CSV table of C-alpha atoms in Angstrom, one decimal:
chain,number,residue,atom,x,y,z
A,260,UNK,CA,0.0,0.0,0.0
A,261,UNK,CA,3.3,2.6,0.5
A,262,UNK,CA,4.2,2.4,-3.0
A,263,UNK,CA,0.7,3.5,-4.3
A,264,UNK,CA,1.3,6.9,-2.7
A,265,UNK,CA,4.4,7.3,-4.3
A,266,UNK,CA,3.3,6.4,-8.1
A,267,UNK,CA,0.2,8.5,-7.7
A,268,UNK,CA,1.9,12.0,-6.0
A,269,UNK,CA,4.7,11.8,-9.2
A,270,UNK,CA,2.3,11.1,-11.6
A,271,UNK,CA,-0.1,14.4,-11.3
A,272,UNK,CA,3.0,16.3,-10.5
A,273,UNK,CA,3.9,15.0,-14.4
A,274,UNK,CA,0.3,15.2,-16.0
A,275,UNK,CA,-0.6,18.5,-14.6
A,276,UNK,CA,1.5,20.5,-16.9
A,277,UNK,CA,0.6,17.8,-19.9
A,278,UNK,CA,-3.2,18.6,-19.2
A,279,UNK,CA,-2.3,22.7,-19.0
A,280,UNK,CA,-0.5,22.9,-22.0
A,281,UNK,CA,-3.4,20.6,-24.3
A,282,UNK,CA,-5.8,23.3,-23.3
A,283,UNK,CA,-3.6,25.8,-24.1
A,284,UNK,CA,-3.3,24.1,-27.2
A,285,UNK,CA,-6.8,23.2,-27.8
A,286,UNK,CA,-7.9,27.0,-26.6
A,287,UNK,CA,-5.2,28.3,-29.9
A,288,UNK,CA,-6.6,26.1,-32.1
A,289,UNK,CA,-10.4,26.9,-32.0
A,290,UNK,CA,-9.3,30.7,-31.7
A,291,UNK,CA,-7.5,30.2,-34.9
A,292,UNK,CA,-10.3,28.3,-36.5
A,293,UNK,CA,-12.7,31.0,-36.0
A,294,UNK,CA,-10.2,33.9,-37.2
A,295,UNK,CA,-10.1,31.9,-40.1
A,296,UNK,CA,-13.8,31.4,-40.2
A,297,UNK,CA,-14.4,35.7,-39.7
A,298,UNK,CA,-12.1,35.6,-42.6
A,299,UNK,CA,-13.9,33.0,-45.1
A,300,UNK,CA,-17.1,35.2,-44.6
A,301,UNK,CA,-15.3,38.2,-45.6
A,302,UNK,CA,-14.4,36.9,-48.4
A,303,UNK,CA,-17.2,35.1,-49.7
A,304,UNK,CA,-19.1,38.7,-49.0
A,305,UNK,CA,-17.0,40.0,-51.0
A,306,UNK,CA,-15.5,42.6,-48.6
A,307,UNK,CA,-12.1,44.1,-48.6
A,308,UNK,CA,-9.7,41.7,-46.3
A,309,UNK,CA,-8.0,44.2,-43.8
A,310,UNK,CA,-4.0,44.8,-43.7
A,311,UNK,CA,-2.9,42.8,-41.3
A,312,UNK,CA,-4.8,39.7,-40.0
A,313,UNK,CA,-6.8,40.2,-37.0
A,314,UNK,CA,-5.4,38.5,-33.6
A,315,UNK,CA,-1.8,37.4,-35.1
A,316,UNK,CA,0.8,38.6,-33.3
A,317,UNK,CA,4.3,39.7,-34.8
A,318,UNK,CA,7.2,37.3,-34.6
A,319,UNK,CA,10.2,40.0,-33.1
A,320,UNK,CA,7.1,40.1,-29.9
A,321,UNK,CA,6.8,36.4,-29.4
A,322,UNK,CA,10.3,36.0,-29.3
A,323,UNK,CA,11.5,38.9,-26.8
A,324,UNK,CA,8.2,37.3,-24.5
A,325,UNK,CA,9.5,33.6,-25.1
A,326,UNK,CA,13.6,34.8,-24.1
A,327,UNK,CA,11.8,36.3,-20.8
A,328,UNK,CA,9.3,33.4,-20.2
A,329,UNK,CA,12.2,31.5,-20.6
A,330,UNK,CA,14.8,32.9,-18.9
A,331,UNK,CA,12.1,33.4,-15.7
A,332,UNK,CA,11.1,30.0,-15.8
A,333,UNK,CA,15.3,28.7,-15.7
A,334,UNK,CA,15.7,30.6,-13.2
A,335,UNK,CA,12.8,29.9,-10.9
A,336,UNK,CA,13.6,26.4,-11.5
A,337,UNK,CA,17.1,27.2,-10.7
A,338,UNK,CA,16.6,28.8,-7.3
A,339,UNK,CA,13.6,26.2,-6.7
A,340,UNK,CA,15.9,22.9,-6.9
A,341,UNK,CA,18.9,25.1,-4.7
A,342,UNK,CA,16.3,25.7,-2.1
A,343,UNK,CA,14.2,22.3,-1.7
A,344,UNK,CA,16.1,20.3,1.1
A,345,UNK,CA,15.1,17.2,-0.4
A,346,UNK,CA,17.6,13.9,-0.6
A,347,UNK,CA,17.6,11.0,-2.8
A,348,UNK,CA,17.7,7.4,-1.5
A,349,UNK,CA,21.8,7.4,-0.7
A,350,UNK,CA,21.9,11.0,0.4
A,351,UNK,CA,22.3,13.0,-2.2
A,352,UNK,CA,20.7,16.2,-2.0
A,353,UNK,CA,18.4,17.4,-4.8
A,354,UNK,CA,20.1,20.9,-5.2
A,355,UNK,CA,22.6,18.6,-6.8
A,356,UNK,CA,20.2,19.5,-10.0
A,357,UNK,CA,20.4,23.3,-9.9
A,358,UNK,CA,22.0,22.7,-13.3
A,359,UNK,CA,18.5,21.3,-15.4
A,360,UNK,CA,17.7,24.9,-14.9
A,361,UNK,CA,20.6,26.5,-17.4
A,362,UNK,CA,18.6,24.9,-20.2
A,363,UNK,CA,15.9,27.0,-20.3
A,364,UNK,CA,17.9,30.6,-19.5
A,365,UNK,CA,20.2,29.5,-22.5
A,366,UNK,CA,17.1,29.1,-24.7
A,367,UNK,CA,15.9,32.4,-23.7
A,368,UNK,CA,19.5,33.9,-23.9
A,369,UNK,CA,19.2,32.5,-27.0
A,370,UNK,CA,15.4,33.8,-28.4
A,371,UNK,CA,16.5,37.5,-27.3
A,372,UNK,CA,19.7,37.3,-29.1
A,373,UNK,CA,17.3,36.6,-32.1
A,374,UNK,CA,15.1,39.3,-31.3
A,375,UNK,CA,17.8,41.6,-30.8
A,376,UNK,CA,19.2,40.6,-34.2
A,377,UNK,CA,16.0,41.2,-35.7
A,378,UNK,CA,15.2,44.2,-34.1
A,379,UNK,CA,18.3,46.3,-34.8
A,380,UNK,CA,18.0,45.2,-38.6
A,381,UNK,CA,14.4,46.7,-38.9
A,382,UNK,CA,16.0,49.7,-37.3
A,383,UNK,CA,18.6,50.3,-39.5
A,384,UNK,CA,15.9,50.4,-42.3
């Protein structure tokens, strides 16, 4: 009966953020679908389709707000696994991880290089 406990409390710590990012995903797609729905009725109307397409956003934003989500999340994770005074089975402590948290902060060091890049090119023009 003690290792029910300990499949279970792992298990939603794992699907939560699998459940939260579907609806994320399932929430994008349906508001996609309907912005291109808006857009077929324009069109069969006959009507003038606008500029820019309503509800996308440009891609210099999404990469400056990825870097930071990114870099915030690395870094939260970083400080979360330094502080937690957890131990594995032979006595290891958990902040012996800190490091699975340099992953993400490099991928947002990388995505604001990219939007730096991009950013000072448009500029120039």
């Amino acid at each position: 009966m003690d290792v029910l406990p300990m499949l279970m409390i792992p298990a939603l710590l794992m699907l939560a953020p699998v459940l939260i990012t579907a609806l994320v995903l399932r929430y994008r797609r349906t508001r996609a679908e309907m912005r291109y729905q808006f857009l077929l009725k324009l069109a069969e109307t006959g009507s003038a389709l606008p500029a820019a397409l309503p509800g996308e956003a440009t891609p210099q934003a999404c990469d400056r707000r990825r870097g930071l989500v990114l870099m915030a999340g690395g870094l939260g994770l970083t400080a979360t696994l330094l502080a937690l005074p957890l131990q594995y089975h032979h006595g290891h402590p958990l902040a012996e991880l800190w490091g699975l948290g340099i992953l993400p902060v490099a991928l947002g060091l990388g995505y604001l290089g990219n939007w730096y890049l991009t950013h000072r090119g448009s500029a120039r023009e």
